[in-house]
Structure formats: structure tokens, C-alpha cells
Amino acid sequence: KTIKSLHDAWSGWLVVLLVGLAAGTCAGIIDIVTKWLTDIKLGVCTFAFYLNKESCCWMSESKNSLTDNCTQWKTWSEIFGMTESNTSSTYVLNYFVYILMAILFSALAALLVKVFAPYACGSGIPEVKTILSGFIIRGYLGKWTLLIKSMTAPLAVASNLSLGKEGPLVHIAACCGNVFGHLFPKYAKNEAKKREVLSAAAAAGVSVAFGAPVGGVLFSLEEVSYYFPMKTLWRSFFCALTAAFILRSINPFGTSHLVMFYVTYNRPWFLFELIPFSLLGVLGGLYGAAFIHANLAWCRFRKTSKLGKIPILEVIAVTFITAAASYPNPYTRIDASSMIAGLFKECGHVIETNLCDYKASNKNGSAIFSSERDLPNGDIGAGLQTAVWQLVIALILKSVITVFTFGLKVPTGLFIPSMAVGAIMGRLIGIGIKQLVFTYPDCFLWKNSCHGASSCVTPGLYAMVGAAATLGGVTRMTVSLVVIMFELTGGLQYIVPLMAAAMFSKWTGDAFGHEGIYDGHIRLNGYPFLDNKEEFTHTTLATDVMRPRRGDPPLRVVTKDGMTVEDLEMLVRSTNYNGFPVITSHDSQRLVGYLYRRDLIFALENARLHNENVLSNSKVYFSLHAPPSVSSSNEPSPVRLFNIVDLSPITITDHTPMEIVVEIFSKLGIRQALVTHNGRLLGIITKKDVLRHIAQLNQQDPDSIMFN
Amino acid sequence: KTIKSLHDAWSGWLVVLLVGLAAGTCAGIIDIVTKWLTDIKLGVCTFAFYLNKESCCWMSESKNSLTDNCTQWKTWSEIFGMTESNTSSTYVLNYFVYILMAILFSALAALLVKVFAPYACGSGIPEVKTILSGFIIRGYLGKWTLLIKSMTAPLAVASNLSLGKEGPLVHIAACCGNVFGHLFPKYAKNEAKKREVLSAAAAAGVSVAFGAPVGGVLFSLEEVSYYFPMKTLWRSFFCALTAAFILRSINPFGTSHLVMFYVTYNRPWFLFELIPFSLLGVLGGLYGAAFIHANLAWCRFRKTSKLGKIPILEVIAVTFITAAASYPNPYTRIDASSMIAGLFKECGHVIETNLCDYKASNKNGSAIFSSERDLPNGDIGAGLQTAVWQLVIALILKSVITVFTFGLKVPTGLFIPSMAVGAIMGRLIGIGIKQLVFTYPDCFLWKNSCHGASSCVTPGLYAMVGAAATLGGVTRMTVSLVVIMFELTGGLQYIVPLMAAAMFSKWTGDAFGHEGIYDGHIRLNGYPFLDNKEEFTHTTLATDVMRPRRGDPPLRVVTKDGMTVEDLEMLVRSTNYNGFPVITSHDSQRLVGYLYRRDLIFALENARLHNENVLSNSKVYFSLHAPPSVSSSNEPSPVRLFNIVDLSPITITDHTPMEIVVEIFSKLGIRQALVTHNGRLLGIITKKDVLRHIAQLNQQDPDSIMFN
């Protein structure tokens, strides 16, 4: 017995430990498989096909340390025996294999999703959010969803679609939470307790997606969880940290960092840079608002047109367009994580990419600079000019194609594409500002603070701020966004720039529409989600919202005695309400309690089964004082159902302001409240009524709300 | 009008901006004054008395860069003309001035607190927590408290008492929040809105105290705030960041860091070290539990004995003992922040302090080692032996004296003393582990992971982990503790050791008593604080808690019509309830609403004042349908008071489980709920009843709870 009580006390910690372990392991495997699949589009390791390019070259002896290339890693054209690497036929072959592989991967992913687990599509965050608010979607967090989403997320990412695996990782972690929660009776039987595990799991998901345990907890708190009691904060943190620790031990990228785009800056930023950072915030907010509108419109079109009937074809078509348009551009050919990592980097002493190709100010033309003084400080070089054009094209491609990608029937995360768009935007603006400082070194804004453009403007930092801005514009995250980005850089130094961008992004975005992409999709799908972040500011009263309304038929109620079994069976058959108020009598209308439909049906069936004297005209008593049941077979036996009445329903008066009613619904998480006036039952308000009322006041369609 | 609505929308941001600015400025001034006052105990700057030692030496030309000493900074014995620095009379004079100054500072602080702002004493966190839970303590966050606490906190710290200014900074920031909140009608008029500003202010307080904006927000969320809506999270973060930014601009320590004990490590830690880290956690938890018990017992003694009547004498006595015992020991002579900073440091190539005096393993006896290989790797040197003894004595002194210090009638923070105890403990254990690794290099635990003790064990890290452990044991913080410590180090690397220590500390501490020091002081002072972190697990019902109980006189109620002015005046005079339920009639007992005492008194006075026909036997109608008032002077005029009845009181049924009742009280923040049965009024439950019930179930004294 002691063991059992100890088990109960520790099961809370045990379950989050297991969830953390599972989420970390899943993320590690997904990362490794994704990397391999991404590389195999471009070539293959000749001595071991199961190695990705980096591992292949690390194991081979013919490594060229500068370019990360090696002879054992062969592109597809080399495999097929084309040795001259610059002819157009080689290019065409590689191009063809690239597109073919991409389509193969995405079609396979779409097929797996369609056949085995339809819930594995999308990012999953809107649904997890809805589930945490109390709505139940059966199977959404099941074993099959877990398995299929873990398998298809790498395929979808590797197919070069404009999507990420970060959102799906949150869904996958939530699945882990649900699966492990079922192992413990404490959590399997109690939905509210299970939701605490799911909150912790969501934190672990973000923790492994971005290597940000603190940011993960804040994301779960701010964005995903509906009700987050403080005692689960600690467990969520433990879960997130366990997951991050496991992922670090798996070390999928071989760098001891949890994400591909981890950076370490040490350059300072200057006060004048807050102007471009804020500008980036505004641009990010504008992009976010535009994206949300366009994406929701497209998703609505998909739902209502024939397009929704052919999900696999749609995936193939989008993949074809994306792959065909991506290959020619080096920034879109590689996966988005690598591109972001490249854009976040600062230019060092060695020109590694076109992005750092500045003309040397001392005009000695050497490509490698020996000391800090000799850092590229001059005009834009030819390489950088090419890079800028390529980036502009990539920006247009990414921002357009993402609209059509988010909502496809494959796992689609939105973090990476949003960050990619922002990173390109930021890098471009950073390059521009650097050029500005170089061209006008005497402008009063920066004259005193920096000496020479190279020591002053870090385009990589702009890319990072831009990524934060677009991500903020799309998701409307705030604190968690800043903390995630700050954990990515590992320094408190840039928290002010990130904060400025996030603030302007949110303000700009909110000016064009108050909801983030997740809330938008929740509304699009009609989930019954009562937003607890919005304030209800109208002056309506409960009496304006409750049913029955003026002219409606009277409320269907149950009296505590006097009704027969037949009456009740009739009531159940003729309505589909999930419960009925119980009153003392039709005269006094005083409220006794609430009777759930399923309890009533079950109790009536049971009564008929166990006592043959219960007939259709048996009286049913919902009170303690009832005549004893009869065993002689001549007269109908009374049925006592006092024990199935919920004697403590939440009641409010008809004069209660809706502001308070909304507060009661969202804080107590109830589904219905009974409305009384001077102790008499007047009507009922359900969560659906509240949601409809809010939709009406916001001039939205009140009929779009579904309810279970 | 547009301006006004814009002002209203922006006032939320404006007020947190102002609070952030004010909190940052206060913290900066306090830091600077504290440093000056602390230094002046030991000596004075000869050319400018208002400079602290560092600034004095920085400005003077005779700077000795190695020891940070300079000739312009003179100790008191030098000022008084004693040039031989090693004679005992010099020592005695310096000792005497040190004690005198300390007593002077603390007596002045105690006097200022007693005369001008009695609320300025203590840490303030328990009270801020209580205020945020809905209790009102008038003047606690007023201008005078702000002013006096800001003045006395530096004095108290400089008097070398075992206390910190970090807790008081939270109180000071909350005062700023309250003062600026009053400038905006939106916040001045709405207590709930004002509490949102206070939550943000508390975050700013911790942010400037530890240079940890994220940690500050989490501290406010986890430890201080009662109800933290997500929309205030963002504003709190903004507030915390503004405060930190301002403090960094003021740069009180001249190091661009916000706190004295900021560290940057880069040494890795090894898995086997989790064992000593967990041990530190257990020790920290034990210390915390012992401290809480001892401190609460002493505070209870102070409250009940004559000691509470002589606060200034008590302060002087404790200061004398502390100063007299502290001066001979170099670790306690300096202020606790500097000591912590010293203990957190890792040993470098140069032996700066006794703490790093290891015998060189290559036995060449040179004090300065040239390369990493030559790092002190040997046995404990004579300096370190001395240091260990001094640390042991400091540990005993600090841990004993802090028990008597926390609760004195001066501003007393608990963070720094707790961290000091933990840092000493941790450093000692770190030195021990290092010695262990040195002595038994072949133990299986560390054989594979580290080569030589110096590269393996960083005693400074142990000090930091120890500080986290004791702080966790005393305050029972969890996530915020880890995040604050992690922001102090600026690296994700040590988050696992910190987490391990915090977890073991909390588990150990909770095994010996479930409440942290703040909750303990809340209970000691009898504030009506309904803990929302604890789960209520008992199976009692509302009917067991409500009044009137069996045998009590019936509930005092108001009928909606039929009572006279005299009846009501009698009711008000004969009771001290803060309100009365309104029912339809004594027969039906159906509930109409709730009538607040202050509204009733005011309305009756008003009615008598404005209409002379309102007499003692005038009927009072609390319903819409009342006879018109009479103007002829012969008969008493009826009084209509429908509009003062609260028609939407929260009601529950007598069968509602107390679990739900506690949830309703804590989540909706209400003060009373009316209990009905079948629509009839049965009784009332107030917050005080709930608190008493919980105290009874926990076998505590239910009469200790006060209520406003």
C-alpha cells in the first residue's frame, strides 16, 4: 500500500520524465532521418548509403576540410557516370532527380497520412491548443498519429516543401504525453490531470525543436495551454529539460547544439540600430498579417471547393512547383534550416560564402584577411550582388509558396518557413544598412558610435531579428518568442533588439487583424475555443444570451418527482441536449440540480434490466424521499435516481454581466451554467451559446462553431 | 476624444514603461549609495569623500592596478594619523570605527522606518503577495514607504547586517507600480487592473535585483502573483526589460553587468558531478527547512514578548553582534555580494586569493603559472587551508545570525544571505571534491571523464549550485530560481546542475514542512491568503463550512420588501457583516441578491437626508415594483433601494464539494458565496470561512486568520 501511494505521488514526475525521454528520442531520430533524406536528394554516400553527407565525409579519408566535400560522396550525376560536372546535361539530371525525389517523398508522406492517420497532417498546434481548452478530439493524440507523424515529418521536410518540423514536433510530443499518460491511472482517468501532462509535453516539443527549454515552457504557457496551474510549471520545465538533455546526448547534428541554426555572436549592437530593428518588426507584422489573410482564404477555398477531395494530388503539385522553382537558387535548394543558419552567421575573416564578398577596403584583393582591421569593410563585391538577387528571388518564392503549403495534408510546421522569410528580409536590410553606414560614415546617427561599417553592422544579427519579427507577425507570440530567440543566441545582449522587433511586429500585426495563425485555424475549423486572452468588454447580461429566448419553446426540464420512465425516455428521444435541469415542480421552478443525458439513459436502461417491475409508467424520483420499490408483479415499481443528479451545478442569475459569465466559463472550464432569477430556474447558457454570442458581437458567423 | 481613447489604450504600456524606468533608476541609486556606504565603513576618499573606493582609485593617479588599492583611499586609522599599519592599535581603531558606523547606519535605518514608514521594514514580498491575492493593506505601497525603503535599504545593507536589498527592491518596485498606477484613472479605479501593474512591477524588481528579466517575470508569475493573465505577461516582460536596460545605462558597478556577482564560466561539468550537486541540493533543502522553522519561531517569540516593543534596540544589538563577529573574518568583513562574487569565481592562472592557493604540482613554487598545464593542480596550500577555516566560521556565523536578522524592523532581504550561506557551503564542498579527485585520480566515477583535478572540478560552480540550493530551500522557488541563476551565468550549459540542485532542495525542504519562508510569514502575520498552488484534497461539502452552523442563530437577511428603515438601521448596528443576502420573503427564502453593508448605510443616510418624509417606520423596497414616494408630510414615505442590490452574487449549492468551492474562490477572487438548496437560501461562505476550514484540516490554529 505504501508502494502504491508512493507510486501515485511519483507518477507525476515519472510520466513527465518518460515524456521528456520519448520526445527527445523522437526529435533525435527525426533530425537524423531528415538530414539523411535531405542529402539523398542531391547525392549518395558510395560506401554506405545510409550516411548523410557530413557523416560520409567525416568517415572517409579523402576529406577536403575547406569545402566539406569528399570524393566518397557522389552527386547523382556522378553516380550515373557523368564526370564533367559543368555541362548542362549534368545539371538537368541532378535537377530531375531532385524533383523526382521531392515528389516521391511528399507523395509517400501524403499517402501515409491519408491511409493510416488523417490527424497527422498540419502543424497540430491549433488542435493541441483546442484539446487543452477542454475539447476532446478522439484519436488526435493517439499512437498511430504519433507513429505516422514521426515518419512523415522527415519526408515532408526533405521534399523541400516550404514547411518545418518544429510545429509537428509539438504535436508529436503531445502524442507522447497522451500515450504515456494512459499508462498511469491517475492521468488516464482524469482529463484535467491529463491536460497537465499535455502542457508539459508541448513544452518539451518546443524545447527540442529550438533547443530552448525555458522558451518551450513559456510557449506552452503563453500560446498552447489554456489553464496552466503553477505546480505544473515546474514539471513542464523538468520535462522540457529532460527532452533537451536527451537530444543533446543523441547529438543529431554532431555539433553538441540542439538546432541547426544555433549561433554565438559577440559583436555589440548600437542604439541607432533600434530604428532598422523596429522597421523589421513592422515589416514582419505586415508580412504576418498578409500571410494569415491569404492562408486562411486559401484554406477556406480548399474546404469548399473540389481541391479538398484530392489531397495527394495537391501535395504533389505544390511539391513539383516548389522543387522546380527552388533548385536553380542555391538558397532555396538547400533545406530551410541550413539556409537560416547561413543567414544568421556573421562574416568572419575568411570569405566562405557570397554573402560576405565585400571589396576589401585596402584593395589588396586577397580573399583571406589576417586581422580584425582587415575585415571586409568596403563596397559590395560581385558575389554579394549575386547573393542579394538570389535572396530577393528566394524571399518572393518562400513567401508566396508558404501560403499554399501550410494546410496541405502532410505535417506542416510554420516556424521554419516564417523564420526563413524573416531571415532573408533581415539579412537584406542588414546588408543595406551596412552599405548605408559605409557610404555615409558621417551621419549623426552612427558617427559617434561606430568606426567603419564592418565593426558596426552585423547583417547576421539583422537576419535573426527579422526571423523573430516574421515569426511574431505570423504566430503573435510575445515573451516566448523573445526567449526562444534569446536561447538560440545564448546571450542576454540581444534581448532588447529582439524585444523591439517582437513588439512592433505584434502591434503592426494586431492592427490588421487580431488573431494569430493558430487562432485563425481554430476559428476556420470551428473548434469551440473560448479565448482567455481577449477581454470581454460588452455590457450584455446573461439574460440576453441564455436559452430559451423570447418566443422559443420552454426549457426542457425534469421535475424531481412525478415523471414516469416513459416521459423521460421520450425526453431523451426527442432532444439532443447533453443534460437537463432538475426542478422541484413546474409551479415553483426551484432548481435542484442537473442531470446528464448519458447518466439518465444508462440509469433507465439499468433500471429496466434489473427490475422487471419497472415499466413505462413507473414513477421516477430524483429525491431522497421516494416510496420503496415494489416486488409484487402487479404494479409498476418506482425508480429512485437521486444519485445520478449533479447537485452542484454552477448557477448564475439572469442579471449577471456577460463579462463575469465569460470569466466563469473560461476560468472554471465548465460547459454549461444554469440561469436563475430569485431562485427560480429561467434558462441555461452553454459554452456554445457564449461562443456564438462573442462571434455575433465580433460580427463573425455564429454558426461556424461546432461543439461536442 | 480620439486622443482620450488612444491614451486609454496606451496607458497600459505607458504605465509599465514608467514603472520600469522608475524601478531601474531606484535600483541604480540604491546600488551606488550602498557601495559608497559599505566602503566608508573601512575608509574614505581623501580628495572627494563622496566617492567609493573603486571610483576614488580610478580617478586618482596613484593606482596600483594589481591590488585595486591607491594612496588617495585611506583607511580610518590612516586618517587618524596612524601610519604603521600592522600594530594592534590600528586594528582596534579600524574595528571600532567599523562597528560604530555599522550601528550608526542600522540605528538610523530603524529610526527612519519607525518614525516615517513602519511598512518599510522586512522584505515586503509576503505582503506584496498578499496584496496581489486581493487583500488591501492601505499605505503599504505608498509614496512614504517607497521613499523610506529606498533610503533605508542601503543603510541596512551597509551596516553589514546579514540581509540583502533584493527582496526590498521587489517591494520598492511594487511601490513604484502603485504610485504610477494612481496617475492613470484606468488603474487607479480598478483594483484588479492595478494588481496587473503590481505584478509587472514585481517582475521589474527581480529583474534589476539579479539582472535577470526573464527570471523576474517567472518569479512574479510563480512566486508573487496570484492571478497572472497572459496579456500581462508581455507587459511584465517589457517592464522588466526596461528596468534592466535603465540599470545597465546607469552602470552602478562600472562593469556593464547589473549585479555584482555576475559570472562567465566556460568550463564543462561532468556527469559524476551530479552526485555532489544533488547532495548540495539536499543540504540546501535541509538548511532551508531549519532556517524557516527557527526564523518563524523567533518571529513568533518577538511578536508575543517584550522584544517587539523595542525594535530599534533590537536592531542595534543584532548589528553590534554581527559587526563585532564579522570584522575579524575577511569573508564576512566585506559585504555579502562581494563575498558571493569571490566564491563564484573560478581559479585562474594568477593566484589572486587564498581560495586558489594550491601547491603547484610541478613544485617550482612560482606563484604565477604560464599555461593551462601549469594550473594549480596539487595539494591544498597554506592559504587555502586558512581560507577553508575562515569559510567554515563564516558559514556558522551567517547561518545563525540570519535567523535573528530576517524580521528586524529595517528592510531585510533574504536572497543574498541565503545565497551567501549556500555559496560558502558549495565552495567548501567543491574544494573537497577537487581534493578527492586529486587524491584518488583512478576512481571509476571520474577516471574516464577528467584528466587531473584542475580541469575537472570548478569549485566556483559548486558555490553557484550551492547558492541555488539554499535559496531554493528557503524560498521554495523552482523554475524562476533556475532561470535567475542561469541568467546570472549567461549560459545554458549549467542549467542541468542548477535544476538538479533546485529539485533536490525543494523535495528535501518539502519533506520537513510544506511552506516557503514567504508563505510562513504570511501565515505568521495572519493575512487572508488562499494558496492557489496547493490542491484541496478533502471531501467536505459546502454545507460543512457555511454559516450559520447547527445551533447558531439564523442568518441575518434582508427581505426584498416589508422591512422598515429602523429594522435595517438596527441590523447594521447589531452586526458587523460586510453584507446581507436579500430574499423574497421569510417563507419562500428565495434568493434575490446581495446587499453590501457600506452601500446600505450610505443609501439610508442619503434617503433620510434628501426626503424628510423618510422616517424610521418607512418601508424599504428592494424590488422594482414599489409604491411611489409620498410628499405629503403626514405619512412615512417608502424608500426604493433596488439599485443598490447586487443582483448577481455568486451562488453555490449546499452539496458543492469544498474542492470546487476553493477553486471558485481562488480563481474568481471572490470574498463570499451564498449557499442555496433547491433555490432557497441556506447560508453564506466567506473567504475567511474557507481559510479557517483549510487551517482546521491542516491542524493549524483557525483563529489566526485576519480579514478586512
CSV table of C-alpha atoms in Angstrom, one decimal, chain A residues 10 13 193 211-214 217-218 221-222 227 229-231 233-235 237-239 241 245 248 262 269 271 274 477-479 482-483 486-487 490-493 495-496 498-499 502-503 506-507 532-535 560 584 588 590-593 642 647-657 660 663-664 667-669 676-680, chain B residues 10 13 193 211-214 217-218 221-222 227 229-231 233-235 237-239 241 245 248 262 269 271 274 477-479 482-483 486-487 490-493 495-496 498-499 502-503 506-507 532-535 560 584 588 590-593 642 647-657 660 663-664 667-669 676-680:
chain,number,residue,atom,x,y,z
A,10,TRP,CA,5.8,9.9,-8.0
A,13,TRP,CA,7.4,13.0,-12.1
A,193,LYS,CA,-4.8,15.9,-15.0
A,211,GLY,CA,17.0,23.8,-28.1
A,212,ALA,CA,15.2,26.2,-25.8
A,213,PRO,CA,13.8,24.6,-22.6
A,214,VAL,CA,12.8,27.9,-20.9
A,217,VAL,CA,7.8,26.3,-21.1
A,218,LEU,CA,6.9,29.8,-21.9
A,221,LEU,CA,2.3,28.7,-21.0
A,222,GLU,CA,1.6,31.6,-23.3
A,227,TYR,CA,-5.1,26.6,-17.9
A,229,PRO,CA,-1.5,25.8,-12.8
A,230,MET,CA,1.8,26.8,-11.2
A,231,LYS,CA,2.6,23.3,-9.9
A,233,LEU,CA,5.2,24.8,-14.4
A,234,TRP,CA,8.0,23.0,-12.6
A,235,ARG,CA,7.2,19.6,-14.1
A,237,PHE,CA,10.4,22.6,-17.1
A,238,PHE,CA,11.7,19.3,-16.0
A,239,CYS,CA,10.1,17.6,-19.0
A,241,LEU,CA,14.9,20.0,-19.9
A,245,PHE,CA,19.3,16.7,-22.5
A,248,ARG,CA,21.9,16.7,-26.8
A,262,TYR,CA,22.3,27.9,-33.2
A,269,TRP,CA,24.7,46.5,-31.2
A,271,LEU,CA,21.3,52.3,-30.2
A,274,LEU,CA,16.9,50.1,-33.0
A,477,MET,CA,3.9,35.0,-29.8
A,478,THR,CA,5.5,37.5,-27.5
A,479,VAL,CA,7.6,36.6,-24.5
A,482,VAL,CA,11.9,36.6,-27.4
A,483,VAL,CA,13.1,33.9,-25.0
A,486,PHE,CA,17.5,34.5,-27.0
A,487,GLU,CA,18.2,30.9,-26.1
A,490,GLY,CA,22.8,32.2,-25.9
A,491,GLY,CA,23.3,35.8,-24.9
A,492,LEU,CA,21.3,38.4,-23.0
A,493,GLN,CA,22.9,41.0,-25.1
A,495,ILE,CA,17.3,40.7,-25.9
A,496,VAL,CA,16.5,44.4,-26.4
A,498,LEU,CA,14.6,41.1,-30.3
A,499,MET,CA,12.1,42.6,-27.9
A,502,ALA,CA,8.7,41.4,-31.5
A,503,MET,CA,6.7,44.4,-30.1
A,506,LYS,CA,2.8,42.3,-32.8
A,507,TRP,CA,1.4,45.9,-32.8
A,532,ASN,CA,-9.0,33.6,-22.4
A,533,LYS,CA,-6.6,36.2,-23.6
A,534,GLU,CA,-9.2,38.5,-25.0
A,535,GLU,CA,-11.1,40.7,-22.7
A,560,LYS,CA,-37.7,15.9,-9.1
A,584,THR,CA,-38.8,20.9,-7.7
A,588,SER,CA,-42.2,26.6,-8.0
A,590,ARG,CA,-36.9,25.9,-7.9
A,591,LEU,CA,-33.6,24.4,-9.1
A,592,VAL,CA,-32.5,21.1,-7.7
A,593,GLY,CA,-29.6,20.1,-9.9
A,642,PHE,CA,-31.3,10.6,-6.8
A,647,LEU,CA,-26.5,18.6,-7.1
A,648,SER,CA,-23.8,21.3,-7.5
A,649,PRO,CA,-24.3,22.8,-11.0
A,650,ILE,CA,-22.9,26.2,-11.5
A,651,THR,CA,-25.7,28.7,-11.4
A,652,ILE,CA,-25.7,32.4,-12.2
A,653,THR,CA,-28.5,35.0,-12.1
A,654,ASP,CA,-30.1,36.5,-15.1
A,655,HIS,CA,-28.6,39.9,-14.2
A,656,THR,CA,-25.0,38.6,-14.2
A,657,PRO,CA,-23.0,40.7,-16.7
A,660,ILE,CA,-18.4,37.7,-15.4
A,663,GLU,CA,-14.8,34.7,-16.8
A,664,ILE,CA,-16.6,31.9,-15.1
A,667,LYS,CA,-11.6,30.0,-15.6
A,668,LEU,CA,-13.7,27.2,-14.3
A,669,GLY,CA,-13.7,25.4,-17.6
A,676,THR,CA,-31.9,31.6,-12.2
A,677,HIS,CA,-34.0,34.6,-11.1
A,678,ASN,CA,-35.0,34.9,-7.5
A,679,GLY,CA,-34.2,31.2,-7.0
A,680,ARG,CA,-36.4,30.1,-9.9
B,10,TRP,CA,-1.6,53.1,-24.5
B,13,TRP,CA,2.2,50.4,-21.9
B,193,LYS,CA,-6.2,46.3,-13.2
B,211,GLY,CA,20.0,41.4,-13.8
B,212,ALA,CA,17.5,38.7,-14.9
B,213,PRO,CA,14.5,40.0,-16.9
B,214,VAL,CA,13.2,36.5,-17.8
B,217,VAL,CA,8.9,37.6,-15.0
B,218,LEU,CA,8.9,34.0,-13.9
B,221,LEU,CA,4.4,34.6,-12.2
B,222,GLU,CA,5.4,31.7,-9.9
B,227,TYR,CA,-3.6,35.7,-10.8
B,229,PRO,CA,-3.4,36.8,-17.1
B,230,MET,CA,-1.4,36.1,-20.2
B,231,LYS,CA,-1.8,39.5,-21.6
B,233,LEU,CA,3.0,38.6,-19.2
B,234,TRP,CA,4.1,40.6,-22.2
B,235,ARG,CA,3.8,43.9,-20.4
B,237,PHE,CA,8.4,41.4,-19.6
B,238,PHE,CA,8.6,44.9,-21.2
B,239,CYS,CA,8.6,46.4,-17.7
B,241,LEU,CA,13.5,44.7,-19.6
B,245,PHE,CA,18.1,48.5,-19.5
B,248,ARG,CA,22.6,49.0,-17.3
B,262,TYR,CA,27.7,38.1,-12.5
B,269,TRP,CA,30.8,19.9,-16.0
B,271,LEU,CA,28.0,13.6,-15.3
B,274,LEU,CA,25.5,15.4,-10.5
B,477,MET,CA,11.2,28.8,-5.8
B,478,THR,CA,11.6,26.4,-8.7
B,479,VAL,CA,11.6,27.5,-12.3
B,482,VAL,CA,16.8,28.1,-12.1
B,483,VAL,CA,16.2,30.8,-14.7
B,486,PHE,CA,21.0,30.7,-15.4
B,487,GLU,CA,20.8,34.4,-16.4
B,490,GLY,CA,24.7,33.6,-19.1
B,491,GLY,CA,25.0,30.0,-20.3
B,492,LEU,CA,22.6,27.2,-20.9
B,493,GLN,CA,25.4,24.9,-20.0
B,495,ILE,CA,21.0,24.6,-16.4
B,496,VAL,CA,21.1,20.8,-15.6
B,498,LEU,CA,21.1,24.0,-11.3
B,499,MET,CA,17.9,22.1,-12.0
B,502,ALA,CA,16.8,23.0,-7.1
B,503,MET,CA,14.8,19.8,-7.4
B,506,LYS,CA,12.7,21.5,-2.9
B,507,TRP,CA,12.0,17.8,-2.3
B,532,ASN,CA,-3.7,28.5,-5.2
B,533,LYS,CA,-0.8,26.2,-5.5
B,534,GLU,CA,-2.0,23.7,-3.0
B,535,GLU,CA,-4.6,21.2,-4.1
B,560,LYS,CA,-36.9,42.4,-0.6
B,584,THR,CA,-38.0,37.3,-1.5
B,588,SER,CA,-40.1,31.2,0.4
B,590,ARG,CA,-35.7,32.5,-2.5
B,591,LEU,CA,-32.5,34.5,-3.1
B,592,VAL,CA,-32.7,37.9,-4.8
B,593,GLY,CA,-29.3,39.2,-4.4
B,642,PHE,CA,-33.5,48.3,-5.8
B,647,LEU,CA,-28.3,41.0,-8.4
B,648,SER,CA,-25.5,38.7,-9.5
B,649,PRO,CA,-23.9,37.2,-6.4
B,650,ILE,CA,-22.0,34.0,-6.8
B,651,THR,CA,-24.2,31.2,-5.5
B,652,ILE,CA,-23.3,27.5,-4.9
B,653,THR,CA,-25.4,24.7,-3.6
B,654,ASP,CA,-25.0,23.1,-0.2
B,655,HIS,CA,-23.8,19.9,-1.9
B,656,THR,CA,-21.0,21.5,-3.8
B,657,PRO,CA,-17.7,19.8,-2.8
B,660,ILE,CA,-14.9,23.2,-6.2
B,663,GLU,CA,-11.4,26.6,-6.8
B,664,ILE,CA,-14.2,29.1,-7.3
B,667,LYS,CA,-9.9,31.6,-9.4
B,668,LEU,CA,-12.7,34.2,-9.4
B,669,GLY,CA,-11.1,36.1,-6.4
B,676,THR,CA,-28.7,27.6,-1.6
B,677,HIS,CA,-30.6,24.4,-1.5
B,678,ASN,CA,-33.3,23.9,-4.1
B,679,GLY,CA,-33.3,27.6,-4.8
B,680,ARG,CA,-33.7,28.5,-1.1
